Structures are given as structure tokens and as C-alpha cells.
Short mmCIF file of C-alpha atoms and ligand atoms in Angstrom, two decimals:
data_model
loop_
_atom_site.label_atom_id
_atom_site.label_comp_id
_atom_site.label_asym_id
_atom_site.label_seq_id
_atom_site.Cartn_x
_atom_site.Cartn_y
_atom_site.Cartn_z
CA UNK A 29 -71.35 -17.95 62.72
CA UNK A 30 -71.17 -19.05 59.11
CA UNK A 31 -67.72 -17.70 58.32
CA UNK A 32 -66.15 -20.80 59.85
CA UNK A 33 -62.67 -21.69 58.69
CA UNK A 34 -62.16 -18.16 57.40
CA UNK A 35 -60.77 -16.29 60.37
CA UNK A 36 -59.41 -13.54 58.15
CA UNK A 37 -62.99 -12.45 57.44
CA UNK A 38 -63.87 -12.01 61.08
CA UNK A 39 -64.10 -8.28 61.79
CA UNK A 40 -66.83 -6.25 63.49
CA UNK A 41 -68.16 -5.11 60.08
CA UNK A 42 -68.41 -8.62 58.58
CA UNK A 43 -69.91 -9.99 61.82
CA UNK A 44 -72.56 -7.28 61.66
CA UNK A 45 -73.41 -7.88 58.00
CA UNK A 46 -73.62 -11.66 58.46
CA UNK A 47 -75.67 -11.41 61.66
CA UNK A 48 -78.12 -9.01 59.97
CA UNK A 49 -78.38 -11.47 57.10
CA UNK A 50 -78.90 -14.47 59.41
CA UNK A 51 -81.71 -12.73 61.32
CA UNK A 52 -83.54 -11.81 58.12
CA UNK A 53 -82.91 -15.23 56.52
CA UNK A 54 -84.54 -16.82 59.57
CA UNK A 55 -87.53 -14.51 59.33
CA UNK A 56 -87.89 -15.23 55.59
CA UNK A 57 -87.42 -18.95 56.15
CA UNK A 58 -84.81 -18.79 53.40
CA UNK A 59 -83.77 -22.06 51.78
CA UNK A 60 -80.99 -23.67 53.87
CA UNK A 61 -78.55 -24.13 50.98
CA UNK A 62 -79.11 -20.66 49.57
CA UNK A 63 -78.59 -19.28 53.04
CA UNK A 64 -75.26 -21.05 53.52
CA UNK A 65 -74.07 -19.71 50.18
CA UNK A 66 -75.21 -16.10 50.68
CA UNK A 67 -73.50 -15.80 54.06
CA UNK A 68 -70.14 -15.65 52.29
CA UNK A 69 -68.80 -14.06 49.10
CA UNK A 70 -68.42 -15.72 45.69
CA UNK A 71 -64.82 -14.60 45.45
CA UNK A 72 -62.40 -12.54 47.54
CA UNK A 73 -59.13 -11.27 46.11
CA UNK A 74 -56.28 -9.99 48.26
CA UNK A 75 -53.79 -8.08 46.15
CA UNK A 76 -50.29 -6.72 46.68
CA UNK A 77 -50.04 -3.28 45.10
CA UNK A 78 -46.38 -2.22 44.78
CA UNK A 79 -46.22 1.53 44.24
CA UNK A 80 -43.24 3.79 43.62
CA UNK A 81 -43.31 6.72 46.05
CA UNK A 82 -41.97 10.17 45.24
CA UNK A 83 -38.80 9.55 47.30
CA UNK A 84 -37.88 6.69 44.96
CA UNK A 85 -38.79 3.87 47.37
CA UNK A 86 -41.46 1.24 46.67
CA UNK A 87 -44.30 0.65 49.12
CA UNK A 88 -46.45 -2.47 48.87
CA UNK A 89 -50.06 -1.58 49.70
CA UNK A 90 -52.70 -4.25 50.33
CA UNK A 91 -55.76 -4.12 48.09
CA UNK A 92 -58.98 -6.13 47.93
CA UNK A 93 -61.82 -6.90 45.55
CA UNK A 94 -64.65 -8.95 46.97
CA UNK A 95 -67.51 -10.20 44.77
CA UNK A 96 -70.41 -11.29 46.91
CA UNK A 97 -73.10 -12.54 44.53
CA UNK A 98 -73.92 -12.07 40.83
CA UNK A 99 -77.17 -14.00 40.48
CA UNK A 100 -79.05 -10.86 39.32
CA UNK A 101 -76.37 -9.49 36.99
CA UNK A 102 -72.74 -8.32 36.83
CA UNK A 103 -71.05 -7.42 40.11
CA UNK A 104 -71.14 -3.75 41.01
CA UNK A 105 -69.56 -1.83 43.86
CA UNK A 106 -67.27 0.97 44.93
CA UNK A 107 -63.55 1.18 45.54
CA UNK A 108 -62.56 2.62 48.92
CA UNK A 109 -59.20 4.16 49.84
CA UNK A 110 -58.90 4.46 53.61
CA UNK A 111 -56.37 3.35 56.25
CA UNK A 112 -58.95 1.08 57.96
CA UNK A 113 -59.85 -0.95 54.84
CA UNK A 114 -59.54 -4.69 55.53
CA UNK A 115 -60.96 -7.91 54.13
CA UNK A 116 -63.82 -8.09 56.63
CA UNK A 117 -64.99 -4.54 55.90
CA UNK A 118 -64.83 -5.09 52.15
CA UNK A 119 -66.80 -8.37 52.52
CA UNK A 120 -69.49 -6.57 54.52
CA UNK A 121 -69.72 -3.72 52.01
CA UNK A 122 -69.95 -6.20 49.11
CA UNK A 123 -72.80 -8.10 50.83
CA UNK A 124 -74.73 -4.87 51.54
CA UNK A 125 -74.32 -3.89 47.89
CA UNK A 126 -75.96 -7.16 46.81
CA UNK A 127 -79.02 -6.39 48.96
CA UNK A 128 -79.03 -2.73 47.85
CA UNK A 129 -79.05 -3.49 44.11
CA UNK A 130 -81.72 -6.12 44.62
CA UNK A 131 -83.86 -3.79 46.75
CA UNK A 132 -83.84 -1.03 44.13
CA UNK A 133 -84.41 -3.51 41.31
CA UNK A 134 -81.07 -3.07 39.52
CA UNK A 135 -79.71 -5.91 37.36
CA UNK A 136 -76.48 -6.11 39.39
CA UNK A 137 -74.87 -8.20 42.07
CA UNK A 138 -72.79 -6.80 44.92
CA UNK A 139 -69.04 -6.26 45.09
CA UNK A 140 -66.62 -3.90 46.79
CA UNK A 141 -62.95 -3.09 46.57
CA UNK A 142 -60.41 -1.05 48.39
CA UNK A 143 -56.83 -0.34 49.32
CA UNK A 144 -55.61 0.16 52.88
CA UNK A 145 -53.94 3.55 52.46
CA UNK A 146 -54.35 7.19 53.41
CA UNK A 147 -55.05 8.92 50.08
CA UNK A 148 -54.69 12.37 51.68
CA UNK A 149 -50.98 11.63 52.25
CA UNK A 150 -50.24 10.46 48.71
CA UNK A 151 -49.20 12.77 45.89
CA UNK A 152 -51.17 12.71 42.64
CA UNK A 153 -48.38 10.69 41.03
CA UNK A 154 -48.35 8.12 43.84
CA UNK A 155 -52.14 7.85 43.82
CA UNK A 156 -52.15 7.31 40.07
CA UNK A 157 -49.40 4.66 40.23
CA UNK A 158 -51.18 2.78 43.02
CA UNK A 159 -54.55 2.93 41.24
CA UNK A 160 -53.13 1.72 37.93
CA UNK A 161 -51.25 -1.19 39.52
CA UNK A 162 -54.35 -2.19 41.54
CA UNK A 163 -56.41 -2.11 38.33
CA UNK A 164 -53.84 -4.18 36.44
CA UNK A 165 -53.95 -6.79 39.24
CA UNK A 166 -57.77 -7.11 39.12
CA UNK A 167 -58.20 -6.62 35.35
CA UNK A 168 -59.20 -10.23 34.70
CA UNK A 169 -61.94 -9.98 37.29
CA UNK A 170 -63.59 -6.73 36.18
CA UNK A 171 -65.31 -5.61 32.95
CA UNK A 172 -68.64 -4.20 31.76
CA UNK A 173 -70.28 -7.63 31.83
CA UNK A 174 -68.37 -8.96 34.81
CA UNK A 175 -67.76 -6.44 37.58
CA UNK A 176 -68.15 -2.67 37.35
CA UNK A 177 -66.37 -0.61 40.07
CA UNK A 178 -67.40 2.90 41.16
CA UNK A 179 -66.19 5.61 43.57
CA UNK A 180 -66.52 5.27 47.33
CA UNK A 181 -64.80 6.91 50.27
CA UNK A 182 -61.39 8.29 49.31
CA UNK A 183 -61.84 7.79 45.55
CA UNK A 184 -63.34 10.12 42.96
CA UNK A 185 -63.87 10.80 39.24
CA UNK A 186 -60.12 11.05 38.59
CA UNK A 187 -59.44 7.66 40.18
CA UNK A 188 -62.22 6.14 38.04
CA UNK A 189 -60.64 7.57 34.86
CA UNK A 190 -57.30 5.95 35.78
CA UNK A 191 -59.08 2.62 36.32
CA UNK A 192 -60.86 2.97 32.98
CA UNK A 193 -57.69 3.99 31.14
CA UNK A 194 -55.56 1.17 32.61
CA UNK A 195 -58.20 -1.42 31.78
CA UNK A 196 -58.61 0.03 28.27
CA UNK A 197 -54.83 0.01 27.65
CA UNK A 198 -54.76 -3.72 28.42
CA UNK A 199 -57.75 -4.36 26.12
CA UNK A 200 -56.35 -2.21 23.30
CA UNK A 201 -59.46 -0.04 22.95
CA UNK A 202 -61.56 2.31 25.08
CA UNK A 203 -63.93 0.51 27.46
CA UNK A 204 -65.86 3.26 29.28
CA UNK A 205 -68.41 0.78 30.69
CA UNK A 206 -65.82 -0.87 32.96
CA UNK A 207 -66.35 1.73 35.72
CA UNK A 208 -68.98 4.28 36.66
CA UNK A 209 -68.57 7.63 38.37
CA UNK A 210 -66.41 8.93 35.51
CA UNK A 211 -66.37 12.62 34.50
CA UNK A 212 -69.07 13.46 31.93
CA UNK A 213 -66.52 14.09 29.16
CA UNK A 214 -65.11 10.55 29.66
CA UNK A 215 -68.39 8.68 29.28
CA UNK A 216 -69.78 9.56 32.69
CA UNK A 217 -73.37 10.60 33.21
CA UNK A 218 -74.67 13.96 34.29
CA UNK A 219 -75.89 13.76 37.86
CA UNK A 220 -73.65 10.89 39.07
CA UNK A 221 -71.49 13.04 41.33
CA UNK A 222 -74.57 14.39 43.09
CA UNK A 223 -76.57 11.15 42.92
CA UNK A 224 -75.99 9.69 46.38
CA UNK A 225 -76.63 12.94 48.27
CA UNK A 226 -79.62 13.76 46.06
CA UNK A 227 -81.03 10.31 46.74
CA UNK A 228 -80.55 10.72 50.50
CA UNK A 229 -82.45 14.01 50.37
CA UNK A 230 -85.23 12.65 48.16
CA UNK A 231 -85.80 9.88 50.70
CA UNK A 232 -85.72 12.36 53.58
CA UNK A 233 -88.48 14.27 51.75
CA UNK A 234 -90.55 11.09 51.39
CA UNK A 235 -90.01 10.37 55.09
CA UNK A 236 -90.98 13.92 56.08
CA UNK A 237 -94.24 13.55 54.11
CA UNK A 238 -94.92 10.28 55.90
CA UNK A 239 -94.19 11.81 59.32
CA UNK A 240 -95.93 15.13 58.57
CA UNK A 241 -92.72 16.99 59.20
CA UNK A 242 -92.28 20.41 57.59
CA UNK A 243 -88.70 20.32 56.31
CA UNK A 244 -88.54 24.08 55.79
CA UNK A 245 -88.82 24.47 59.56
CA UNK A 246 -86.48 21.66 60.50
CA UNK A 247 -82.82 21.24 61.39
CA UNK A 248 -80.14 18.78 60.31
CA UNK A 249 -76.63 17.69 61.30
CA UNK A 250 -74.33 16.00 58.77
CA UNK A 251 -71.26 13.93 59.67
CA UNK A 252 -68.77 13.70 56.78
CA UNK A 253 -68.45 16.49 54.22
CA UNK A 254 -67.18 14.60 51.18
CA UNK A 255 -69.17 13.59 48.14
CA UNK A 256 -72.23 12.30 50.02
CA UNK A 257 -72.22 14.66 53.03
CA UNK A 258 -71.61 17.92 51.15
CA UNK A 259 -74.26 17.25 48.47
CA UNK A 260 -76.76 16.14 51.13
CA UNK A 261 -76.12 19.30 53.17
CA UNK A 262 -76.41 21.56 50.10
CA UNK A 263 -79.63 19.92 48.87
CA UNK A 264 -81.19 20.02 52.34
CA UNK A 265 -80.23 23.69 52.68
CA UNK A 266 -81.88 24.40 49.32
CA UNK A 267 -85.13 23.03 50.79
CA UNK A 268 -84.88 25.48 53.68
CA UNK A 269 -83.51 23.00 56.22
CA UNK A 270 -81.24 24.68 58.75
CA UNK A 271 -77.91 22.80 58.78
CA UNK A 272 -76.79 23.28 62.38
CA UNK A 273 -73.62 21.16 62.23
CA UNK A 274 -71.23 19.53 59.78
CA UNK A 275 -67.95 17.68 60.29
CA UNK A 276 -65.24 15.79 58.49
CA UNK A 277 -62.09 13.92 59.48
CA UNK A 278 -60.57 17.19 60.78
CA UNK A 279 -63.50 18.00 63.14
CA UNK A 280 -66.65 20.07 62.77
CA UNK A 281 -68.70 23.20 63.47
CA UNK A 282 -71.97 23.90 65.21
CA UNK A 283 -74.21 26.93 64.89
CA UNK A 284 -77.79 26.75 66.11
CA UNK A 285 -78.69 29.58 63.71
CA UNK A 286 -77.51 27.50 60.74
CA UNK A 287 -74.18 27.21 58.88
CA UNK A 288 -73.50 28.93 55.52
CA UNK A 289 -73.25 25.77 53.39
CA UNK A 290 -72.38 27.66 50.20
CA UNK A 291 -69.34 29.21 51.91
CA UNK A 292 -68.22 25.81 53.22
CA UNK A 293 -68.51 24.42 49.70
CA UNK A 294 -66.45 27.32 48.33
CA UNK A 295 -63.76 26.53 50.92
CA UNK A 296 -63.71 22.90 49.77
CA UNK A 297 -63.22 23.97 46.16
CA UNK A 298 -59.57 24.77 46.96
CA UNK A 299 -58.91 22.81 50.18
CA UNK A 300 -58.93 19.06 50.78
CA UNK A 301 -61.04 19.32 53.96
CA UNK A 302 -62.78 21.68 56.39
CA UNK A 303 -59.60 22.46 58.38
CA UNK A 304 -58.97 26.20 58.36
CA UNK A 305 -62.68 27.09 58.15
CA UNK A 306 -64.08 29.13 61.04
CA UNK A 307 -67.86 29.04 61.40
CA UNK A 308 -69.88 28.70 64.61
CA UNK A 309 -68.34 26.72 67.45
CA UNK A 310 -65.93 23.81 67.01
CA UNK A 311 -67.52 20.43 67.68
CA UNK A 312 -66.21 16.86 67.59
CA UNK A 313 -67.59 14.11 65.36
CA UNK A 314 -68.93 12.29 68.43
CA UNK A 315 -70.67 15.43 69.77
CA UNK A 316 -72.31 16.10 66.40
CA UNK A 317 -74.16 12.79 66.54
CA UNK A 318 -75.78 13.71 69.85
CA UNK A 319 -77.11 17.14 68.85
CA UNK A 320 -80.84 17.78 69.04
CA UNK A 321 -82.00 17.97 65.42
CA UNK A 322 -84.77 16.68 63.16
CA UNK A 323 -82.50 14.90 60.69
CA UNK A 324 -79.14 13.31 61.41
CA UNK A 325 -77.07 12.17 58.42
CA UNK A 326 -73.98 10.05 59.08
CA UNK A 327 -72.08 10.30 55.76
CA UNK A 328 -68.57 9.14 56.64
CA UNK A 329 -67.43 5.92 58.30
CA UNK A 330 -69.23 2.81 59.52
CA UNK A 331 -69.91 1.95 63.19
CA UNK A 332 -70.56 5.50 64.38
CA UNK A 333 -73.78 4.83 66.28
CA UNK A 334 -73.33 2.04 68.78
CA UNK A 335 -74.74 0.75 72.09
CA UNK A 336 -72.50 3.34 73.74
CA UNK A 337 -74.07 6.50 72.24
CA UNK A 338 -77.41 5.43 70.66
CA UNK A 339 -79.48 6.29 73.73
CA UNK A 340 -78.15 9.87 73.60
CA UNK A 341 -79.18 10.54 69.99
CA UNK A 342 -81.86 13.24 69.77
CA UNK A 343 -82.84 13.16 66.11
CA UNK A 344 -86.23 12.25 64.63
CA UNK A 345 -84.92 10.83 61.36
CA UNK A 346 -81.63 9.00 60.95
CA UNK A 347 -80.74 9.00 57.23
CA UNK A 348 -77.77 6.69 56.67
CA UNK A 349 -75.69 8.23 53.87
CA UNK A 350 -72.74 6.11 55.02
CA UNK A 351 -72.67 2.33 54.75
CA UNK A 352 -73.02 0.45 58.04
CA UNK A 353 -72.99 3.47 60.41
CA UNK A 354 -75.29 1.83 63.00
CA UNK A 355 -74.53 -1.31 65.03
CA UNK A 356 -77.14 -3.99 65.67
CA UNK A 357 -77.41 -3.07 69.36
CA UNK A 358 -77.84 0.60 68.48
CA UNK A 359 -80.62 -0.29 66.05
CA UNK A 360 -82.64 -1.78 68.86
CA UNK A 361 -82.15 1.26 71.07
CA UNK A 362 -83.17 3.61 68.23
CA UNK A 363 -86.27 1.48 67.65
CA UNK A 364 -87.26 1.86 71.32
CA UNK A 365 -86.69 5.61 71.11
CA UNK A 366 -88.92 5.88 68.03
CA UNK A 367 -86.22 7.26 65.71
CA UNK A 368 -87.26 6.75 62.07
CA UNK A 369 -84.28 5.05 60.39
CA UNK A 370 -83.70 5.33 56.64
CA UNK A 371 -81.35 2.34 56.39
CA UNK A 372 -78.14 2.58 54.36
CA UNK A 373 -79.16 0.09 51.64
CA UNK A 374 -82.11 2.35 50.87
CA UNK A 375 -80.87 5.82 51.93
CA UNK A 376 -77.66 5.83 49.88
CA UNK A 377 -78.93 3.74 46.94
CA UNK A 378 -79.07 6.83 44.70
CA UNK A 379 -75.36 6.38 43.95
CA UNK A 380 -75.56 2.88 42.55
CA UNK A 381 -78.83 3.70 40.78
CA UNK A 382 -77.26 6.52 38.76
CA UNK A 383 -74.19 4.31 38.28
CA UNK A 384 -76.60 1.88 36.64
CA UNK A 385 -77.86 4.70 34.37
CA UNK A 386 -74.23 5.50 33.47
CA UNK A 387 -73.49 1.86 32.61
CA UNK A 388 -76.61 1.65 30.42
CA UNK A 389 -75.62 4.88 28.61
CA UNK A 390 -72.04 3.63 28.07
CA UNK A 391 -73.23 0.31 26.65
CA UNK A 392 -75.58 2.12 24.26
CA UNK A 393 -73.33 5.12 23.55
CA UNK A 394 -76.42 7.23 24.01
CA UNK A 395 -76.52 9.85 26.74
CA UNK A 396 -79.40 11.18 28.80
CA UNK A 397 -80.29 14.69 29.94
CA UNK A 398 -79.94 15.74 33.58
CA UNK A 399 -83.73 15.95 33.82
CA UNK A 400 -84.09 12.31 32.68
CA UNK A 401 -81.49 11.17 35.23
CA UNK A 402 -83.19 13.06 38.05
CA UNK A 403 -86.64 11.87 37.12
CA UNK A 404 -85.69 8.19 36.78
CA UNK A 405 -83.73 8.34 40.04
CA UNK A 406 -86.65 9.78 41.96
CA UNK A 407 -89.05 7.26 40.43
CA UNK A 408 -86.90 4.26 41.40
CA UNK A 409 -86.17 5.51 44.92
CA UNK A 410 -89.79 6.45 45.59
CA UNK A 411 -90.91 2.97 44.56
CA UNK A 412 -88.28 1.33 46.81
CA UNK A 413 -89.24 3.61 49.72
CA UNK A 414 -92.95 2.75 49.33
CA UNK A 415 -92.20 -0.98 49.17
CA UNK A 416 -90.04 -0.84 52.30
CA UNK A 417 -92.52 1.31 54.23
CA UNK A 418 -95.46 -0.92 53.24
CA UNK A 419 -93.66 -4.09 54.28
CA UNK A 420 -92.47 -2.58 57.56
CA UNK A 421 -96.07 -1.62 58.41
CA UNK A 422 -97.55 -4.90 57.23
CA UNK A 423 -95.01 -7.11 59.04
CA UNK A 424 -94.54 -4.72 61.97
CA UNK A 425 -90.78 -4.62 61.54
CA UNK A 426 -88.38 -1.68 61.41
CA UNK A 427 -87.36 -0.09 58.10
CA UNK A 428 -83.94 -1.79 58.03
CA UNK A 429 -85.43 -5.26 58.48
CA UNK A 430 -88.03 -4.53 55.79
CA UNK A 431 -85.38 -3.27 53.33
CA UNK A 432 -83.18 -6.31 53.96
CA UNK A 433 -86.15 -8.66 53.65
CA UNK A 434 -87.00 -7.32 50.17
CA UNK A 435 -83.37 -7.31 49.02
CA UNK A 436 -82.51 -10.78 50.34
CA UNK A 437 -85.77 -12.39 49.26
CA UNK A 438 -85.28 -11.36 45.60
CA UNK A 439 -81.73 -12.70 45.53
CA UNK A 440 -82.81 -15.94 47.26
CA UNK A 441 -85.63 -16.54 44.78
CA UNK A 442 -83.33 -15.88 41.83
CA UNK A 443 -80.80 -18.39 43.19
CA UNK A 444 -83.44 -21.08 43.54
CA UNK A 445 -84.66 -20.43 39.98
CA UNK A 446 -81.16 -20.62 38.52
CA UNK A 447 -80.28 -23.70 40.53
CA UNK A 448 -76.89 -25.08 41.49
CA UNK A 449 -74.28 -25.63 38.76
CA UNK A 450 -73.16 -28.31 38.01
P1 NAD B 17 -65.58 10.96 50.49
O1 NAD B 17 -64.21 10.41 50.50
O2 NAD B 17 -65.99 11.85 49.38
O3 NAD B 17 -65.84 11.73 51.86
C1 NAD B 17 -65.66 11.14 53.10
C2 NAD B 17 -65.87 12.18 54.18
O4 NAD B 17 -65.76 11.55 55.46
C3 NAD B 17 -64.82 13.28 54.15
O5 NAD B 17 -65.43 14.52 54.47
C4 NAD B 17 -63.86 12.85 55.25
O6 NAD B 17 -63.12 13.93 55.81
C5 NAD B 17 -64.84 12.27 56.24
N1 NAD B 17 -64.19 11.37 57.20
C6 NAD B 17 -63.20 10.47 57.00
N2 NAD B 17 -62.83 9.92 58.17
C7 NAD B 17 -63.61 10.46 59.12
C8 NAD B 17 -63.71 10.32 60.52
N3 NAD B 17 -62.92 9.48 61.19
N4 NAD B 17 -64.66 11.05 61.17
C9 NAD B 17 -65.45 11.90 60.49
N5 NAD B 17 -65.40 12.10 59.18
C10 NAD B 17 -64.49 11.39 58.51
O7 NAD B 17 -66.54 9.69 50.63
P2 NAD B 17 -68.06 9.57 50.19
O8 NAD B 17 -68.09 9.04 48.80
O9 NAD B 17 -68.79 10.81 50.53
O10 NAD B 17 -68.53 8.36 51.13
C11 NAD B 17 -69.01 8.59 52.46
C12 NAD B 17 -69.83 7.40 52.90
O11 NAD B 17 -70.92 7.23 52.00
C13 NAD B 17 -69.11 6.06 52.92
O12 NAD B 17 -69.59 5.29 53.98
C14 NAD B 17 -69.50 5.42 51.59
O13 NAD B 17 -69.42 4.02 51.62
C15 NAD B 17 -70.93 5.91 51.49
N6 NAD B 17 -71.47 5.88 50.13
C16 NAD B 17 -70.89 6.59 49.12
C17 NAD B 17 -71.42 6.56 47.84
C18 NAD B 17 -70.87 7.37 46.70
O14 NAD B 17 -71.50 7.40 45.63
N7 NAD B 17 -69.75 8.05 46.85
C19 NAD B 17 -72.57 5.77 47.58
C20 NAD B 17 -73.16 5.05 48.64
C21 NAD B 17 -72.60 5.13 49.91
#
């Protein structure tokens, strides 16, 4: 393993990301020096984030910002607030973001950040204090030309505005281009909030065409009902797909006749999660994954589909809204079962693609229409899908390997062109 001498990076997520990389690097016959460099991040920050809680005490949270590689452009990547955030997970997510941006053809490198915390247990004041202190601690390492954060699990438009405002206060003027995923009135772009879910669904449509599957007669199950999961479910439902199950961190529901997605969304408008909803039968997150359906969308945590449950999956298409939901062993089992996998770095790339549009608009102070955003998004994702599918057929490899091959190859070639400084 390449992460020698860096035991703190050794977690299941980082092991998985590095092993995936090593397998593809071998297949691509990637330059030995480039390979050694890409197996680890450019920079990894571990930050203490002292935050005053509402009871007057101060709690020191641990935060991270990992910048994997910026050979293609400024670093880009989400900020995650979740109790399980650790250095290894953030390293893995940063590496996957490098491949994702490269695969879609965005002029960005990969980064990721996060704080180990449970945002659902923090008041608005505590969340704001923690976010502002975290931003102040990383302010010298982010910026529109340096590293541009975005929302991820547990963060949202409001958190992005606090990041932007804190950074701008330190600079002395407004710098909207320092983060993406902002509200439209604060320099955000129309269509960013929906972008990841819309992208997932656009790629499911492309896959359905390829497999001759009539989506209006098909069924889907969605794990995670936050930004990505809820938009994916709503967009699929609008295409006539029957959503037979959804879940979030509080559990889920199953109804073979289809769940009323609009009513679930209305519930979420004034509740933090699905708890308190009563539709169909209760179902656990683990049970949801094993339901018979045409499309399964994991849109929550990583490592959900493993050697333990992969053989019991009964879907035709696995569309990875979440990052890293499938282990390496599970991948092999799914391949043998003939499940068509839309791998995370392709399936959820709609988010970073529209983040790119937002960054471009902020730099130019010129804003696009929703139609332009939708059209450009579809164009870029369709091209990436075609490239991945063509390569997977030509090289007789699965879709994940093909996506990684394209992403890693571009970064590797760029590194060789730029050379080693000094
Ligand atoms: P979110 O915070 O909006 O929603 C997360 C959802 O997951 C919530 O419904 C939450 O209840 C649920 N969840 C949390 N813990 C769970 C558990 N143990 N079991 C089941 N469900 C659980 O987050 P999001 O932005 O929708 O991100 C979801 C996934 O999509 C993450 O893996 C993230 O990295 C990935 N992703 C997000 C974006 C984006 O633009 N937001 C882009 C690309 C990938």
C-alpha cells in the first residue's frame, strides 16, 4: 500500500480509493513517478475548530481540508458535516473528486473537507459559529483560484453563505466565487440545488436507452432523502417511475404500489427528516437495498453495498448518487450478477458540473438561465456517459473501471506535460 508512513490515513475508505487507483494505474501502465504522487494528496489539513455552544461551554471539533491534486485547475470539493468524518474518508473523497472533474472535463482538481460533528444536534447559532471558525482556519488555503468548496452531506446553501461571508470579511470585499452551492440571490446559480439528483436521473435515462428499459414501467428504491436522494426520487417520479421505497437516517418506507413523493417532500419542507411520516410499511436501510426493483439509488453514506449483501441485491441498474457506496468485493459480485453500475464519479457528477457553471458565472458576474444550465449539464454528462460506455465495451471492462481509466489517464498525462518542479 502506498500510504506508508501515514498510518492516520489508513481507513477502509482511503484503502478502497487507493486500491481502485492502483488497479487502474496498473491497467493504464501509468508512469511510475506520477503513480506514486497520485496515490496520496497534495496537502491535508487537520484543524481544531473551537465553537461556543449554547450552554456557554466551548467544544473543540476536528475539521479537515484535503487537497488531492490541482494539475488541471483549482481544487474543488464539498464540505461534509457528519459524525463519521475522518482524515481517511476525506482523503478518499478528495481523490474521487480529482477523477470526477477530470472525467467530465472540468478545469478543476479534487479536494474535500469536513468536520466530525452531528449537525442535526447543533443549533443554528452553534452551526454558524463552527462553520465560521472552520472557514477562518482554512482561509489561506481556499479562494476562487485556489480551492473552491461546495455543499456535501450535512451542509447546505446556508452553510455556503457563512463560508463565503467569513472569507469575504477577511478579504475586505465580497468574494462570491470562493464557494459554490450558494443561494441564487447570493451569487449562486439556478439549478445547483437540483443538479446532482438531476444528473443522476439524466444518466439513468441514458442507461435505460442503452438497456432498452422503459422507465415509465419501472420501479426504483432510493436510500437517503436529502439533497441528492429527494431530487432523484422526485425527478424519477416525474418520468413515471414508481418509487417503491425511500429511507433516511431515521429509517424508511416501502409500498409496492409506489410512494407519494410530493407528500414526502412537503413533509420535509417543515421537518428535518422523514421521522413522523407514515406511508406504506416501515423498512430498514439495509432491507431497502435488497428490494427487487429496476433502479437502486444509494444517496447517503459510503460502504453500503459490500461482500456481505451484494449477492442479495435484485436491481438492474445501480446508480450511485452517494460517493463510495460500493466496496471493491461487492463490485465484483455485481459484475457477475450483471447489474449495470453507474459509478459514483459519473453518476453524481452533475453536482460539481453545475458548481463549475456557478464559479464561471461568479467570475464573470454574468448569470445564465435555468434552460442554459440544464442544457449544458445534459450535454456534458451525455458526453461523459458515451465515453465511459464506449471504453467499457472496447476494453471489456466494467463501467467503474472505464470511468476511472478516463479520469486518471487525463490527470496522469497532464502531470507528465507539466513536469516536476523544481
Ligand atoms: P444531505 O445531507 O442533503 O442528505 C443526506 C441524507 O442521507 C439524509 O436524508 C440523511 O438522513 C441520510 N442519512 C444519513 N445517515 C444515514 C444512514 N446512516 N443511513 C441512511 N441514510 C442516512 O446530503 P447529500 O448532499 O444529499 O449527499 C448524499 C450523498 O451524495 C453523499 O454521499 C454525498 O457525498 C453525495 N454527493 C452529494 C453531492 C451534492 O451536490 N450535495 C454531489 C455529489 C455527491
